[in-house]
Amino acid sequence: MRRIGIAAFTSFGLMTASVFAAEPVTIGTGVDASFSPVFVALQNKLFEKEGLNVTTQNYPSGGEATDAVGAGQLNMTVVGAPAALNRGSRVDVRILAIVETHGKFVKLVARKGITDPSQIKKIGFAPAGDSEYSVRLAMKKYNIPNVELVRSAPPELPALLTRGDIDAFFIWEPWPSLAVKQGGSVLAVSEDVGHLGTIVLVTSADWLKQHRAAAEGVARALAQACDAIRANPEEAGKAAQMAGKIPVDQTVQFVKEVDCKVRSVTDKDLEDYDRIADFLLEQKITKTKTDLGKVVVKDFYKP
């Protein structure tokens, strides 16, 4: 009987360990290829290897997912740094690491007949993130200070362009490629106007306090996913398609335009973020300047 009891206790202990070993983490995702690392990590079971039970929740944009993180409805997401810094001025979110660096992923696309930025009279953008930041830089770069600004949700921009409601828009993929298929043309990319963007891993301060090991595991899994994406874009694209319905060609194009590599935030990144924080304040997008010392967790990711 004693042997049976020990065996039963041991069996129960193993079962209990297996039940509680995989920590649940909910990650916010969107509809564009910048979320490919999350989907590749899911499909390749990289989160499971880190002892995590990751589920995803889809949002129209990374900014909205970040709002959900701040509200405690999500644990983590990936989002463009300007959107994260915007939210960081008013909710207690933390930037943990950079997942992707890009200078060609955000594009200025014009309708047929517009061949130079100086011809733009109306320009569309998604507010308070990489899109609006790139638009403001383009206005200075191309000396078009009086252009009419049209705020829009990203999916609506190609239709606005095709109808002639706007002359151009400046936003991330896949919306530029959709507009090009409808007759538009790319006039510039974000690095042309001085913006080398970063897509960052974000969580809330409260969740991080209790789940730092899990957050580190997510970063490691995303790093392995980026390795897989760079090594074999086609296969990674298939994984992203299966897990997140991201078209394969979007992930393949993503590899050409984005450096998918997880790393800690550097001093150079902080200089860029300080300029973005100034921009957000100047445009009255934030009421106070975002405290980078509070929002950014330096040296979080250690390979």
PDB file of C-alpha atoms in Angstrom:
ATOM      1  CA  MET A   1       0.000   0.000   0.000  1.00  0.00           C
ATOM      2  CA  ARG A   2       2.803   2.344   0.888  1.00  0.00           C
ATOM      3  CA  ARG A   3       4.387   1.755  -2.533  1.00  0.00           C
ATOM      4  CA  ILE A   4       1.063   2.470  -4.204  1.00  0.00           C
ATOM      5  CA  GLY A   5       0.697   5.631  -2.135  1.00  0.00           C
ATOM      6  CA  ILE A   6       4.163   6.842  -3.056  1.00  0.00           C
ATOM      7  CA  ALA A   7       3.592   5.982  -6.698  1.00  0.00           C
ATOM      8  CA  ALA A   8       0.259   7.757  -6.677  1.00  0.00           C
ATOM      9  CA  PHE A   9       1.764  10.785  -4.942  1.00  0.00           C
ATOM     10  CA  THR A  10       4.659  10.832  -7.408  1.00  0.00           C
ATOM     11  CA  SER A  11       2.272  10.542 -10.335  1.00  0.00           C
ATOM     12  CA  PHE A  12       0.133  13.350  -8.939  1.00  0.00           C
ATOM     13  CA  GLY A  13       3.232  15.472  -8.414  1.00  0.00           C
ATOM     14  CA  LEU A  14       4.367  14.976 -11.997  1.00  0.00           C
ATOM     15  CA  MET A  15       0.878  15.744 -13.273  1.00  0.00           C
ATOM     16  CA  THR A  16       0.714  18.885 -11.144  1.00  0.00           C
ATOM     17  CA  ALA A  17       4.128  20.018 -12.392  1.00  0.00           C
ATOM     18  CA  SER A  18       3.100  19.472 -15.997  1.00  0.00           C
ATOM     19  CA  VAL A  19      -0.126  21.427 -15.485  1.00  0.00           C
ATOM     20  CA  PHE A  20       1.594  24.423 -13.929  1.00  0.00           C
ATOM     21  CA  ALA A  21       4.907  24.340 -15.844  1.00  0.00           C
ATOM     22  CA  ALA A  22       3.607  26.150 -18.923  1.00  0.00           C
ATOM     23  CA  GLU A  23       2.884  29.714 -17.844  1.00  0.00           C
ATOM     24  CA  PRO A  24      -0.018  31.299 -19.754  1.00  0.00           C
ATOM     25  CA  VAL A  25       0.869  34.441 -21.723  1.00  0.00           C
ATOM     26  CA  THR A  26      -1.480  36.348 -24.029  1.00  0.00           C
ATOM     27  CA  ILE A  27       0.190  38.335 -26.806  1.00  0.00           C
ATOM     28  CA  GLY A  28      -1.581  40.916 -28.930  1.00  0.00           C
ATOM     29  CA  THR A  29      -1.108  40.572 -32.696  1.00  0.00           C
ATOM     30  CA  GLY A  30      -2.242  42.350 -35.856  1.00  0.00           C
ATOM     31  CA  VAL A  31      -2.694  41.792 -39.552  1.00  0.00           C
ATOM     32  CA  ASP A  32       0.687  42.762 -40.993  1.00  0.00           C
ATOM     33  CA  ALA A  33       4.002  40.959 -41.372  1.00  0.00           C
ATOM     34  CA  SER A  34       5.650  42.746 -38.445  1.00  0.00           C
ATOM     35  CA  PHE A  35       3.873  40.157 -36.276  1.00  0.00           C
ATOM     36  CA  SER A  36       5.484  37.268 -38.189  1.00  0.00           C
ATOM     37  CA  PRO A  37       7.981  36.476 -35.391  1.00  0.00           C
ATOM     38  CA  VAL A  38       5.095  35.823 -32.993  1.00  0.00           C
ATOM     39  CA  PHE A  39       3.343  33.528 -35.446  1.00  0.00           C
ATOM     40  CA  VAL A  40       6.533  31.688 -36.428  1.00  0.00           C
ATOM     41  CA  ALA A  41       7.325  31.149 -32.742  1.00  0.00           C
ATOM     42  CA  LEU A  42       3.824  29.739 -32.245  1.00  0.00           C
ATOM     43  CA  GLN A  43       3.927  27.436 -35.240  1.00  0.00           C
ATOM     44  CA  ASN A  44       7.434  26.173 -34.441  1.00  0.00           C
ATOM     45  CA  LYS A  45       6.530  25.653 -30.745  1.00  0.00           C
ATOM     46  CA  LEU A  46       9.326  27.983 -29.629  1.00  0.00           C
ATOM     47  CA  PHE A  47       7.222  29.385 -26.797  1.00  0.00           C
ATOM     48  CA  GLU A  48       6.566  25.877 -25.536  1.00  0.00           C
ATOM     49  CA  LYS A  49      10.308  25.236 -25.425  1.00  0.00           C
ATOM     50  CA  GLU A  50      10.545  28.201 -23.048  1.00  0.00           C
ATOM     51  CA  GLY A  51       7.873  26.699 -20.787  1.00  0.00           C
ATOM     52  CA  LEU A  52       5.156  29.094 -21.934  1.00  0.00           C
ATOM     53  CA  ASN A  53       1.574  28.562 -23.031  1.00  0.00           C
ATOM     54  CA  VAL A  54       1.129  31.474 -25.434  1.00  0.00           C
ATOM     55  CA  THR A  55      -2.171  32.469 -26.975  1.00  0.00           C
ATOM     56  CA  THR A  56      -2.740  35.445 -29.262  1.00  0.00           C
ATOM     57  CA  GLN A  57      -5.480  38.020 -29.576  1.00  0.00           C
ATOM     58  CA  ASN A  58      -5.832  39.955 -32.799  1.00  0.00           C
ATOM     59  CA  TYR A  59      -6.194  43.752 -33.005  1.00  0.00           C
ATOM     60  CA  PRO A  60      -6.468  46.168 -35.950  1.00  0.00           C
ATOM     61  CA  SER A  61      -3.111  47.712 -35.008  1.00  0.00           C
ATOM     62  CA  GLY A  62      -0.211  47.395 -32.595  1.00  0.00           C
ATOM     63  CA  GLY A  63      -1.262  50.660 -30.981  1.00  0.00           C
ATOM     64  CA  GLU A  64      -4.642  49.253 -30.019  1.00  0.00           C
ATOM     65  CA  ALA A  65      -2.962  46.110 -28.708  1.00  0.00           C
ATOM     66  CA  THR A  66      -0.676  48.315 -26.599  1.00  0.00           C
ATOM     67  CA  ASP A  67      -3.734  50.058 -25.155  1.00  0.00           C
ATOM     68  CA  ALA A  68      -5.006  46.616 -24.182  1.00  0.00           C
ATOM     69  CA  VAL A  69      -1.672  45.827 -22.511  1.00  0.00           C
ATOM     70  CA  GLY A  70      -1.914  49.040 -20.509  1.00  0.00           C
ATOM     71  CA  ALA A  71      -5.484  48.171 -19.504  1.00  0.00           C
ATOM     72  CA  GLY A  72      -4.453  44.710 -18.294  1.00  0.00           C
ATOM     73  CA  GLN A  73      -6.389  42.902 -21.027  1.00  0.00           C
ATOM     74  CA  LEU A  74      -3.192  41.548 -22.627  1.00  0.00           C
ATOM     75  CA  ASN A  75       0.189  40.568 -21.251  1.00  0.00           C
ATOM     76  CA  MET A  76       2.425  41.621 -24.137  1.00  0.00           C
ATOM     77  CA  THR A  77       2.528  42.829 -27.731  1.00  0.00           C
ATOM     78  CA  VAL A  78       4.924  44.086 -30.395  1.00  0.00           C
ATOM     79  CA  VAL A  79       4.442  47.611 -31.723  1.00  0.00           C
ATOM     80  CA  GLY A  80       6.269  50.481 -33.396  1.00  0.00           C
ATOM     81  CA  ALA A  81       8.318  52.526 -30.933  1.00  0.00           C
ATOM     82  CA  PRO A  82       6.382  55.810 -31.487  1.00  0.00           C
ATOM     83  CA  ALA A  83       3.096  54.142 -30.554  1.00  0.00           C
ATOM     84  CA  ALA A  84       4.714  52.572 -27.483  1.00  0.00           C
ATOM     85  CA  LEU A  85       6.208  55.913 -26.407  1.00  0.00           C
ATOM     86  CA  ASN A  86       2.853  57.602 -26.919  1.00  0.00           C
ATOM     87  CA  ARG A  87       1.116  55.147 -24.586  1.00  0.00           C
ATOM     88  CA  GLY A  88       4.052  55.282 -22.183  1.00  0.00           C
ATOM     89  CA  SER A  89       3.290  58.905 -21.383  1.00  0.00           C
ATOM     90  CA  ARG A  90      -0.024  58.010 -19.749  1.00  0.00           C
ATOM     91  CA  VAL A  91      -0.083  54.291 -18.892  1.00  0.00           C
ATOM     92  CA  ASP A  92       2.481  52.151 -17.112  1.00  0.00           C
ATOM     93  CA  VAL A  93       3.905  50.153 -20.037  1.00  0.00           C
ATOM     94  CA  ARG A  94       7.482  48.992 -20.476  1.00  0.00           C
ATOM     95  CA  ILE A  95       9.601  48.618 -23.629  1.00  0.00           C
ATOM     96  CA  LEU A  96      11.647  45.468 -23.044  1.00  0.00           C
ATOM     97  CA  ALA A  97      13.553  44.865 -26.261  1.00  0.00           C
ATOM     98  CA  ILE A  98      13.717  45.656 -29.950  1.00  0.00           C
ATOM     99  CA  VAL A  99      12.376  42.872 -32.149  1.00  0.00           C
ATOM    100  CA  GLU A 100      12.764  44.468 -35.580  1.00  0.00           C
ATOM    101  CA  THR A 101      14.606  47.423 -37.102  1.00  0.00           C
ATOM    102  CA  HIS A 102      13.392  48.910 -40.362  1.00  0.00           C
ATOM    103  CA  GLY A 103      13.902  51.780 -42.793  1.00  0.00           C
ATOM    104  CA  LYS A 104      11.961  50.501 -45.790  1.00  0.00           C
ATOM    105  CA  PHE A 105       8.846  48.929 -44.242  1.00  0.00           C
ATOM    106  CA  VAL A 106       6.983  52.249 -43.876  1.00  0.00           C
ATOM    107  CA  LYS A 107       6.379  53.791 -47.309  1.00  0.00           C
ATOM    108  CA  LEU A 108       5.107  56.967 -48.919  1.00  0.00           C
ATOM    109  CA  VAL A 109       2.707  55.898 -51.678  1.00  0.00           C
ATOM    110  CA  ALA A 110       1.086  58.307 -54.142  1.00  0.00           C
ATOM    111  CA  ARG A 111      -1.871  57.950 -56.480  1.00  0.00           C
ATOM    112  CA  LYS A 112      -1.491  57.827 -60.232  1.00  0.00           C
ATOM    113  CA  GLY A 113      -0.409  61.203 -61.577  1.00  0.00           C
ATOM    114  CA  ILE A 114       1.604  62.196 -58.489  1.00  0.00           C
ATOM    115  CA  THR A 115       5.272  61.711 -59.297  1.00  0.00           C
ATOM    116  CA  ASP A 116       6.955  64.004 -56.755  1.00  0.00           C
ATOM    117  CA  PRO A 117       6.234  64.722 -53.067  1.00  0.00           C
ATOM    118  CA  SER A 118       5.936  68.454 -53.865  1.00  0.00           C
ATOM    119  CA  GLN A 119       2.694  67.665 -55.745  1.00  0.00           C
ATOM    120  CA  ILE A 120       0.980  66.255 -52.664  1.00  0.00           C
ATOM    121  CA  LYS A 121      -1.925  68.348 -51.373  1.00  0.00           C
ATOM    122  CA  LYS A 122      -3.656  65.778 -49.142  1.00  0.00           C
ATOM    123  CA  ILE A 123      -1.821  63.014 -47.294  1.00  0.00           C
ATOM    124  CA  GLY A 124      -3.283  60.170 -45.244  1.00  0.00           C
ATOM    125  CA  PHE A 125      -1.806  58.643 -42.119  1.00  0.00           C
ATOM    126  CA  ALA A 126      -2.586  56.611 -39.029  1.00  0.00           C
ATOM    127  CA  PRO A 127      -2.218  58.848 -35.965  1.00  0.00           C
ATOM    128  CA  ALA A 128       0.413  58.875 -33.217  1.00  0.00           C
ATOM    129  CA  GLY A 129       2.848  56.253 -34.499  1.00  0.00           C
ATOM    130  CA  ASP A 130       5.406  55.521 -37.233  1.00  0.00           C
ATOM    131  CA  SER A 131       2.920  56.699 -39.842  1.00  0.00           C
ATOM    132  CA  GLU A 132       2.324  60.196 -38.462  1.00  0.00           C
ATOM    133  CA  TYR A 133       5.968  60.606 -37.455  1.00  0.00           C
ATOM    134  CA  SER A 134       7.084  59.792 -41.006  1.00  0.00           C
ATOM    135  CA  VAL A 135       4.491  62.209 -42.448  1.00  0.00           C
ATOM    136  CA  ARG A 136       5.773  65.064 -40.281  1.00  0.00           C
ATOM    137  CA  LEU A 137       9.359  64.339 -41.295  1.00  0.00           C
ATOM    138  CA  ALA A 138       8.317  64.196 -44.966  1.00  0.00           C
ATOM    139  CA  MET A 139       6.636  67.601 -44.697  1.00  0.00           C
ATOM    140  CA  LYS A 140       9.956  69.080 -43.573  1.00  0.00           C
ATOM    141  CA  LYS A 141      12.109  67.045 -45.953  1.00  0.00           C
ATOM    142  CA  TYR A 142      10.084  67.880 -49.067  1.00  0.00           C
ATOM    143  CA  ASN A 143       9.036  71.381 -47.983  1.00  0.00           C
ATOM    144  CA  ILE A 144       5.284  70.758 -48.076  1.00  0.00           C
ATOM    145  CA  PRO A 145       4.229  72.431 -44.791  1.00  0.00           C
ATOM    146  CA  ASN A 146       0.700  73.270 -45.925  1.00  0.00           C
ATOM    147  CA  VAL A 147      -0.351  69.783 -47.002  1.00  0.00           C
ATOM    148  CA  GLU A 148      -3.786  68.740 -45.690  1.00  0.00           C
ATOM    149  CA  LEU A 149      -3.531  65.897 -43.177  1.00  0.00           C
ATOM    150  CA  VAL A 150      -6.158  63.138 -43.297  1.00  0.00           C
ATOM    151  CA  ARG A 151      -6.319  60.783 -40.303  1.00  0.00           C
ATOM    152  CA  SER A 152      -7.469  57.248 -41.101  1.00  0.00           C
ATOM    153  CA  ALA A 153      -7.417  53.637 -40.012  1.00  0.00           C
ATOM    154  CA  PRO A 154      -4.675  51.826 -41.974  1.00  0.00           C
ATOM    155  CA  PRO A 155      -6.959  49.482 -43.984  1.00  0.00           C
ATOM    156  CA  GLU A 156      -8.930  52.430 -45.364  1.00  0.00           C
ATOM    157  CA  LEU A 157      -5.958  54.256 -46.869  1.00  0.00           C
ATOM    158  CA  PRO A 158      -5.631  52.326 -50.176  1.00  0.00           C
ATOM    159  CA  ALA A 159      -9.321  52.935 -50.945  1.00  0.00           C
ATOM    160  CA  LEU A 160      -9.008  56.652 -50.120  1.00  0.00           C
ATOM    161  CA  LEU A 161      -6.046  56.833 -52.484  1.00  0.00           C
ATOM    162  CA  THR A 162      -7.799  54.989 -55.310  1.00  0.00           C
ATOM    163  CA  ARG A 163     -10.849  57.246 -55.042  1.00  0.00           C
ATOM    164  CA  GLY A 164      -8.666  60.349 -55.139  1.00  0.00           C
ATOM    165  CA  ASP A 165      -9.733  61.485 -51.668  1.00  0.00           C
ATOM    166  CA  ILE A 166      -6.028  61.756 -50.806  1.00  0.00           C
ATOM    167  CA  ASP A 167      -2.943  62.195 -52.986  1.00  0.00           C
ATOM    168  CA  ALA A 168      -0.679  59.978 -50.899  1.00  0.00           C
ATOM    169  CA  PHE A 169      -0.256  58.151 -47.619  1.00  0.00           C
ATOM    170  CA  PHE A 170       2.742  57.163 -45.501  1.00  0.00           C
ATOM    171  CA  ILE A 171       2.319  53.867 -43.638  1.00  0.00           C
ATOM    172  CA  TRP A 172       3.667  50.378 -43.113  1.00  0.00           C
ATOM    173  CA  GLU A 173       3.097  47.276 -45.195  1.00  0.00           C
ATOM    174  CA  PRO A 174       0.914  45.620 -46.438  1.00  0.00           C
ATOM    175  CA  TRP A 175      -1.107  48.751 -47.272  1.00  0.00           C
ATOM    176  CA  PRO A 176       1.512  50.304 -49.611  1.00  0.00           C
ATOM    177  CA  SER A 177       1.737  47.119 -51.695  1.00  0.00           C
ATOM    178  CA  LEU A 178      -2.056  46.963 -51.982  1.00  0.00           C
ATOM    179  CA  ALA A 179      -2.107  50.547 -53.253  1.00  0.00           C
ATOM    180  CA  VAL A 180       0.648  49.823 -55.777  1.00  0.00           C
ATOM    181  CA  LYS A 181      -1.427  46.955 -57.167  1.00  0.00           C
ATOM    182  CA  GLN A 182      -4.231  49.478 -57.667  1.00  0.00           C
ATOM    183  CA  GLY A 183      -2.041  51.881 -59.639  1.00  0.00           C
ATOM    184  CA  GLY A 184      -0.163  53.785 -56.944  1.00  0.00           C
ATOM    185  CA  SER A 185       3.599  54.237 -56.754  1.00  0.00           C
ATOM    186  CA  VAL A 186       6.145  54.395 -53.931  1.00  0.00           C
ATOM    187  CA  LEU A 187       7.836  57.795 -53.715  1.00  0.00           C
ATOM    188  CA  ALA A 188       9.909  57.251 -50.567  1.00  0.00           C
ATOM    189  CA  VAL A 189      10.483  55.062 -47.522  1.00  0.00           C
ATOM    190  CA  SER A 190      10.900  56.151 -43.918  1.00  0.00           C
ATOM    191  CA  GLU A 191      14.703  56.134 -43.957  1.00  0.00           C
ATOM    192  CA  ASP A 192      14.567  58.636 -46.840  1.00  0.00           C
ATOM    193  CA  VAL A 193      12.986  61.180 -44.479  1.00  0.00           C
ATOM    194  CA  GLY A 194      15.263  60.345 -41.530  1.00  0.00           C
ATOM    195  CA  HIS A 195      13.336  57.677 -39.654  1.00  0.00           C
ATOM    196  CA  LEU A 196      14.935  54.304 -38.947  1.00  0.00           C
ATOM    197  CA  GLY A 197      12.099  52.606 -37.134  1.00  0.00           C
ATOM    198  CA  THR A 198      12.073  49.945 -34.458  1.00  0.00           C
ATOM    199  CA  ILE A 199       9.340  47.521 -33.482  1.00  0.00           C
ATOM    200  CA  VAL A 200       9.509  46.747 -29.793  1.00  0.00           C
ATOM    201  CA  LEU A 201       8.319  44.154 -27.301  1.00  0.00           C
ATOM    202  CA  VAL A 202       5.990  45.793 -24.776  1.00  0.00           C
ATOM    203  CA  THR A 203       4.377  44.721 -21.509  1.00  0.00           C
ATOM    204  CA  SER A 204       2.857  46.429 -18.490  1.00  0.00           C
ATOM    205  CA  ALA A 205       4.868  47.314 -15.402  1.00  0.00           C
ATOM    206  CA  ASP A 206       2.519  45.325 -13.148  1.00  0.00           C
ATOM    207  CA  TRP A 207       2.712  42.156 -15.229  1.00  0.00           C
ATOM    208  CA  LEU A 208       6.507  42.413 -15.535  1.00  0.00           C
ATOM    209  CA  LYS A 209       6.923  42.559 -11.759  1.00  0.00           C
ATOM    210  CA  GLN A 210       5.307  39.149 -11.355  1.00  0.00           C
ATOM    211  CA  HIS A 211       6.336  37.511 -14.627  1.00  0.00           C
ATOM    212  CA  ARG A 212       9.833  38.651 -15.568  1.00  0.00           C
ATOM    213  CA  ALA A 213      11.013  35.089 -16.301  1.00  0.00           C
ATOM    214  CA  ALA A 214       8.078  34.590 -18.674  1.00  0.00           C
ATOM    215  CA  ALA A 215       8.823  37.899 -20.405  1.00  0.00           C
ATOM    216  CA  GLU A 216      12.438  36.841 -20.873  1.00  0.00           C
ATOM    217  CA  GLY A 217      11.210  33.538 -22.317  1.00  0.00           C
ATOM    218  CA  VAL A 218       9.019  35.377 -24.844  1.00  0.00           C
ATOM    219  CA  ALA A 219      12.006  37.479 -25.934  1.00  0.00           C
ATOM    220  CA  ARG A 220      14.154  34.367 -26.389  1.00  0.00           C
ATOM    221  CA  ALA A 221      11.434  32.637 -28.418  1.00  0.00           C
ATOM    222  CA  LEU A 222      11.030  35.682 -30.679  1.00  0.00           C
ATOM    223  CA  ALA A 223      14.801  35.795 -31.166  1.00  0.00           C
ATOM    224  CA  GLN A 224      14.749  32.175 -32.364  1.00  0.00           C
ATOM    225  CA  ALA A 225      11.793  32.975 -34.620  1.00  0.00           C
ATOM    226  CA  CYS A 226      13.735  35.849 -36.184  1.00  0.00           C
ATOM    227  CA  ASP A 227      16.656  33.473 -36.775  1.00  0.00           C
ATOM    228  CA  ALA A 228      14.270  31.115 -38.592  1.00  0.00           C
ATOM    229  CA  ILE A 229      12.788  33.958 -40.647  1.00  0.00           C
ATOM    230  CA  ARG A 230      16.204  35.164 -41.808  1.00  0.00           C
ATOM    231  CA  ALA A 231      17.460  31.635 -42.525  1.00  0.00           C
ATOM    232  CA  ASN A 232      14.474  30.493 -44.574  1.00  0.00           C
ATOM    233  CA  PRO A 233      11.945  33.222 -45.412  1.00  0.00           C
ATOM    234  CA  GLU A 234       9.728  30.921 -47.472  1.00  0.00           C
ATOM    235  CA  GLU A 235       9.327  28.304 -44.747  1.00  0.00           C
ATOM    236  CA  ALA A 236       8.908  31.022 -42.117  1.00  0.00           C
ATOM    237  CA  GLY A 237       6.237  32.569 -44.324  1.00  0.00           C
ATOM    238  CA  LYS A 238       4.349  29.280 -44.397  1.00  0.00           C
ATOM    239  CA  ALA A 239       4.530  29.086 -40.604  1.00  0.00           C
ATOM    240  CA  ALA A 240       3.228  32.668 -40.243  1.00  0.00           C
ATOM    241  CA  GLN A 241       0.432  31.864 -42.682  1.00  0.00           C
ATOM    242  CA  MET A 242      -0.623  28.756 -40.759  1.00  0.00           C
ATOM    243  CA  ALA A 243      -0.508  30.409 -37.341  1.00  0.00           C
ATOM    244  CA  GLY A 244      -1.627  33.947 -38.151  1.00  0.00           C
ATOM    245  CA  LYS A 245      -3.031  33.950 -41.714  1.00  0.00           C
ATOM    246  CA  ILE A 246      -0.237  36.287 -42.837  1.00  0.00           C
ATOM    247  CA  PRO A 247       0.268  35.704 -46.598  1.00  0.00           C
ATOM    248  CA  VAL A 248       3.589  33.999 -47.371  1.00  0.00           C
ATOM    249  CA  ASP A 249       4.666  36.718 -49.796  1.00  0.00           C
ATOM    250  CA  GLN A 250       4.262  39.351 -47.062  1.00  0.00           C
ATOM    251  CA  THR A 251       6.729  37.559 -44.794  1.00  0.00           C
ATOM    252  CA  VAL A 252       9.180  37.056 -47.663  1.00  0.00           C
ATOM    253  CA  GLN A 253       8.960  40.762 -48.508  1.00  0.00           C
ATOM    254  CA  PHE A 254       9.252  41.578 -44.802  1.00  0.00           C
ATOM    255  CA  VAL A 255      12.666  39.875 -44.664  1.00  0.00           C
ATOM    256  CA  LYS A 256      13.920  42.123 -47.469  1.00  0.00           C
ATOM    257  CA  GLU A 257      12.814  45.314 -45.742  1.00  0.00           C
ATOM    258  CA  VAL A 258      13.151  44.583 -42.015  1.00  0.00           C
ATOM    259  CA  ASP A 259      16.045  43.379 -39.866  1.00  0.00           C
ATOM    260  CA  CYS A 260      14.296  40.831 -37.674  1.00  0.00           C
ATOM    261  CA  LYS A 261      16.696  40.469 -34.752  1.00  0.00           C
ATOM    262  CA  VAL A 262      15.883  40.721 -31.058  1.00  0.00           C
ATOM    263  CA  ARG A 263      18.244  42.964 -29.094  1.00  0.00           C
ATOM    264  CA  SER A 264      18.305  45.274 -26.106  1.00  0.00           C
ATOM    265  CA  VAL A 265      17.686  48.999 -26.487  1.00  0.00           C
ATOM    266  CA  THR A 266      20.948  50.898 -27.063  1.00  0.00           C
ATOM    267  CA  ASP A 267      21.982  54.467 -26.280  1.00  0.00           C
ATOM    268  CA  LYS A 268      21.548  55.267 -29.992  1.00  0.00           C
ATOM    269  CA  ASP A 269      17.971  53.974 -29.828  1.00  0.00           C
ATOM    270  CA  LEU A 270      17.352  56.152 -26.782  1.00  0.00           C
ATOM    271  CA  GLU A 271      18.531  59.211 -28.728  1.00  0.00           C
ATOM    272  CA  ASP A 272      15.982  58.376 -31.437  1.00  0.00           C
ATOM    273  CA  TYR A 273      13.274  57.786 -28.845  1.00  0.00           C
ATOM    274  CA  ASP A 274      14.025  61.145 -27.237  1.00  0.00           C
ATOM    275  CA  ARG A 275      13.420  62.869 -30.585  1.00  0.00           C
ATOM    276  CA  ILE A 276      10.183  60.925 -31.010  1.00  0.00           C
ATOM    277  CA  ALA A 277       9.088  61.889 -27.483  1.00  0.00           C
ATOM    278  CA  ASP A 278       9.751  65.550 -28.359  1.00  0.00           C
ATOM    279  CA  PHE A 279       7.678  65.165 -31.521  1.00  0.00           C
ATOM    280  CA  LEU A 280       4.768  63.602 -29.622  1.00  0.00           C
ATOM    281  CA  LEU A 281       4.793  66.480 -27.154  1.00  0.00           C
ATOM    282  CA  GLU A 282       5.149  69.193 -29.823  1.00  0.00           C
ATOM    283  CA  GLN A 283       2.155  67.792 -31.718  1.00  0.00           C
ATOM    284  CA  LYS A 284       0.166  67.622 -28.469  1.00  0.00           C
ATOM    285  CA  ILE A 285      -0.234  63.889 -28.967  1.00  0.00           C
ATOM    286  CA  THR A 286       1.052  63.542 -25.397  1.00  0.00           C
ATOM    287  CA  LYS A 287       0.400  66.015 -22.587  1.00  0.00           C
ATOM    288  CA  THR A 288       3.815  65.469 -21.020  1.00  0.00           C
ATOM    289  CA  LYS A 289       7.081  64.178 -22.453  1.00  0.00           C
ATOM    290  CA  THR A 290       7.438  60.438 -22.058  1.00  0.00           C
ATOM    291  CA  ASP A 291       9.927  59.494 -19.324  1.00  0.00           C
ATOM    292  CA  LEU A 292      12.324  57.186 -21.181  1.00  0.00           C
ATOM    293  CA  GLY A 293      14.130  56.260 -17.974  1.00  0.00           C
ATOM    294  CA  LYS A 294      10.872  54.820 -16.689  1.00  0.00           C
ATOM    295  CA  VAL A 295       9.404  53.310 -19.852  1.00  0.00           C
ATOM    296  CA  VAL A 296      12.518  51.672 -21.370  1.00  0.00           C
ATOM    297  CA  VAL A 297      14.049  48.663 -19.616  1.00  0.00           C
ATOM    298  CA  LYS A 298      17.712  48.700 -20.634  1.00  0.00           C
ATOM    299  CA  ASP A 299      19.734  45.491 -21.016  1.00  0.00           C
ATOM    300  CA  PHE A 300      16.611  43.342 -20.680  1.00  0.00           C
ATOM    301  CA  TYR A 301      17.413  40.850 -23.421  1.00  0.00           C
ATOM    302  CA  LYS A 302      20.520  38.745 -22.982  1.00  0.00           C
ATOM    303  CA  PRO A 303      21.101  36.201 -25.792  1.00  0.00           C
TER     304      PRO A 303
END
